[in-house]
Amino acid sequence: MHTVKDKAKLLARVKRIQGQASALEKLLAQEQDCAAILQQIAAIRGAVNGLMGAVIEGHLVDHLVEEESLSARQQEAEAILQVIRSYLK
């Protein structure tokens, strides 16, 4: 499974996001400038998007490209499409 194989990289991304969220919390608590707060929010969004992209890519390769069963591919395709639709809302 791709999330197991890429576990260290994915966890590193999550830890980076946690650090960015903590930095945002400090900026808000210290009543820092709006521009700095907005920049931190943008950084968090970029990091989350990068994480989502990496997991989606692994999912597509493992569960669609390399899957031999047509019915399994169809089920996985529908599942990932639902996640993408939800994410883009």
XYZ file of N, CA and C in Angstrom:
267
model
N 0.839 -1.171 0.000
C 0.000 0.000 0.000
C 0.890 1.242 0.000
N 0.510 2.216 -0.792
C 1.336 3.402 -0.981
C 1.513 4.231 0.287
N 0.496 4.296 1.153
C 0.649 5.092 2.371
C 1.606 4.430 3.357
N 1.754 3.125 3.269
C 2.724 2.426 4.111
C 4.122 2.600 3.527
N 4.210 2.427 2.209
C 5.497 2.548 1.526
C 6.070 3.970 1.666
N 5.202 4.977 1.595
C 5.627 6.380 1.667
C 5.393 6.990 3.039
N 5.241 6.149 4.048
C 4.880 6.594 5.392
C 5.794 7.699 5.926
N 7.083 7.534 5.823
C 8.021 8.520 6.384
C 7.855 9.882 5.711
N 7.737 9.888 4.394
C 7.560 11.149 3.670
C 6.233 11.811 4.019
N 5.182 11.013 4.098
C 3.857 11.561 4.416
C 3.822 12.113 5.839
N 4.420 11.389 6.770
C 4.465 11.872 8.154
C 5.289 13.148 8.269
N 6.356 13.251 7.495
C 7.159 14.480 7.503
C 6.319 15.664 7.017
N 5.498 15.431 6.008
C 4.606 16.492 5.519
C 3.594 16.890 6.587
N 3.041 15.904 7.280
C 2.062 16.189 8.333
C 2.710 16.989 9.458
N 3.909 16.622 9.838
C 4.612 17.356 10.897
C 4.901 18.793 10.478
N 5.223 18.985 9.207
C 5.444 20.330 8.690
C 4.150 21.147 8.776
N 3.036 20.525 8.426
C 1.737 21.202 8.504
C 1.418 21.545 9.965
N 1.706 20.622 10.870
C 1.471 20.900 12.296
C 2.296 22.098 12.760
N 3.538 22.162 12.319
C 4.397 23.299 12.669
C 3.858 24.596 12.108
N 3.375 24.550 10.888
C 2.805 25.742 10.277
C 1.531 26.179 11.007
N 0.711 25.220 11.416
C -0.507 25.547 12.156
C -0.166 26.148 13.521
N 0.855 25.638 14.160
C 1.297 26.204 15.441
C 1.798 27.629 15.253
N 2.522 27.859 14.175
C 3.014 29.205 13.884
C 1.841 30.155 13.643
N 0.820 29.683 12.949
C -0.371 30.496 12.713
C -1.060 30.823 14.032
N -1.169 29.841 14.906
C -1.780 30.069 16.211
C -1.024 31.159 16.982
N 0.309 31.114 16.944
C 1.121 32.123 17.637
C 0.920 33.501 17.028
N 0.863 33.557 15.705
C 0.644 34.845 15.042
C -0.688 35.459 15.481
N -1.718 34.634 15.527
C -3.029 35.124 15.942
C -3.033 35.526 17.413
N -2.426 34.709 18.259
C -2.385 34.996 19.693
C -1.620 36.285 19.979
N -0.585 36.536 19.190
C 0.243 37.735 19.392
C -0.288 38.940 18.620
N -1.453 38.764 17.999
C -2.100 39.837 17.242
C -1.162 40.457 16.210
N -0.516 39.579 15.459
C 0.431 40.017 14.432
C -0.294 40.606 13.221
N 0.482 41.155 12.337
C -0.013 41.801 11.126
C -0.817 40.827 10.264
N -1.900 41.334 9.669
C -2.759 40.505 8.811
C -1.987 39.862 7.661
N -1.040 40.573 7.089
C -0.275 40.036 5.957
C 0.503 38.789 6.371
N 1.090 38.806 7.551
C 1.833 37.635 8.044
C 0.884 36.471 8.288
N -0.281 36.771 8.812
C -1.281 35.728 9.069
C -1.756 35.123 7.757
N -2.061 35.969 6.790
C -2.505 35.480 5.482
C -1.423 34.641 4.813
N -0.169 35.064 4.927
C 0.938 34.309 4.347
C 1.046 32.928 4.977
N 0.848 32.859 6.281
C 0.927 31.570 6.971
C -0.231 30.659 6.563
N -1.409 31.239 6.413
C -2.562 30.449 5.954
C -2.295 29.905 4.559
N -1.727 30.732 3.688
C -1.395 30.286 2.330
C -0.366 29.161 2.355
N 0.601 29.257 3.239
C 1.621 28.209 3.360
C 0.993 26.893 3.817
N 0.065 26.977 4.765
C -0.612 25.773 5.247
C -1.433 25.152 4.128
N -2.151 25.989 3.405
C -2.961 25.463 2.302
C -2.080 24.771 1.267
N -0.955 25.388 0.930
C -0.035 24.768 -0.023
C 0.492 23.434 0.474
N 0.808 23.361 1.758
C 1.318 22.118 2.329
C 0.251 21.026 2.321
N -0.978 21.383 2.648
C -2.079 20.403 2.628
C -2.334 19.944 1.195
N -2.317 20.881 0.254
C -2.497 20.505 -1.152
C -1.396 19.564 -1.629
N -0.172 19.820 -1.210
C 0.933 18.936 -1.565
C 0.760 17.542 -0.990
N 0.312 17.464 0.258
C 0.048 16.173 0.896
C -1.063 15.445 0.153
N -2.136 16.149 -0.148
C -3.254 15.532 -0.864
C -2.789 15.035 -2.227
N -2.008 15.822 -2.927
C -1.500 15.418 -4.237
C -0.647 14.160 -4.159
N 0.203 14.088 -3.162
C 1.069 12.913 -3.011
C 0.254 11.650 -2.720
N -0.750 11.767 -1.854
C -1.566 10.595 -1.520
C -2.435 10.190 -2.710
N -2.993 11.170 -3.400
C -3.798 10.853 -4.592
C -2.942 10.161 -5.646
N -1.759 10.671 -5.879
C -0.866 10.067 -6.875
C -0.569 8.603 -6.525
N -0.222 8.351 -5.280
C 0.049 6.976 -4.855
C -1.176 6.096 -4.995
N -2.329 6.650 -4.650
C -3.573 5.893 -4.762
C -3.864 5.540 -6.216
N -3.724 6.508 -7.101
C -3.995 6.252 -8.515
C -3.080 5.168 -9.074
N -1.810 5.237 -8.730
C -0.862 4.237 -9.239
C -1.167 2.859 -8.656
N -1.305 2.778 -7.334
C -1.500 1.477 -6.690
C -2.862 0.857 -6.967
N -3.895 1.677 -6.972
C -5.251 1.132 -7.018
C -5.939 1.242 -8.380
N -5.329 1.953 -9.302
C -5.920 2.038 -10.640
C -4.964 1.527 -11.707
N -3.796 2.119 -11.790
C -2.847 1.761 -12.843
C -2.377 0.312 -12.701
N -2.028 -0.085 -11.484
C -1.461 -1.422 -11.276
C -2.510 -2.469 -10.894
N -3.758 -2.071 -10.744
C -4.836 -3.006 -10.391
C -5.251 -3.794 -11.622
N -5.274 -5.103 -11.504
C -5.620 -5.957 -12.646
C -7.122 -6.094 -12.853
N -7.888 -6.083 -11.797
C -9.331 -6.300 -11.878
C -10.048 -5.031 -12.350
N -10.805 -5.146 -13.423
C -11.559 -4.010 -13.949
C -12.578 -3.512 -12.928
N -13.289 -4.405 -12.279
C -14.301 -3.980 -11.310
C -13.655 -3.255 -10.122
N -12.509 -3.731 -9.678
C -11.798 -3.063 -8.580
C -11.332 -1.673 -9.010
N -10.835 -1.563 -10.257
C -10.421 -0.251 -10.779
C -11.598 0.714 -10.815
N -12.756 0.215 -11.261
C -13.944 1.072 -11.337
C -14.369 1.540 -9.949
N -14.335 0.644 -8.977
C -14.692 1.024 -7.608
C -13.715 2.049 -7.042
N -12.442 1.826 -7.270
C -11.420 2.755 -6.774
C -11.525 4.106 -7.463
N -11.821 4.099 -8.752
C -11.971 5.356 -9.482
C -13.125 6.163 -8.902
N -14.234 5.516 -8.646
C -15.388 6.224 -8.069
C -15.061 6.745 -6.675
N -14.365 5.952 -5.881
C -14.000 6.376 -4.530
C -13.101 7.607 -4.562
N -12.104 7.608 -5.433
C -11.185 8.748 -5.488
C -11.878 9.978 -6.065
N -12.785 9.777 -7.007
C -13.541 10.911 -7.538
C -14.403 11.554 -6.456
N -14.996 10.757 -5.597
C -15.786 11.306 -4.502
C -14.921 12.131 -3.552
N -13.744 11.621 -3.260
C -12.826 12.354 -2.380
C -12.406 13.667 -3.027
N -12.063 13.624 -4.305
C -11.632 14.845 -5.007
C -12.775 15.861 -5.047
N -13.987 15.410 -5.341
C -15.136 16.326 -5.338
C -15.301 16.983 -3.972
N -15.212 16.190 -2.926
C -15.344 16.710 -1.568
C -14.232 17.696 -1.247
N -13.017 17.381 -1.650
C -11.863 18.232 -1.373
C -11.959 19.574 -2.090
N -12.508 19.567 -3.271
C -12.577 20.791 -4.071
C -13.758 21.688 -3.715
N -14.638 21.235 -2.839
C -15.784 22.075 -2.433
C -15.336 23.256 -1.626
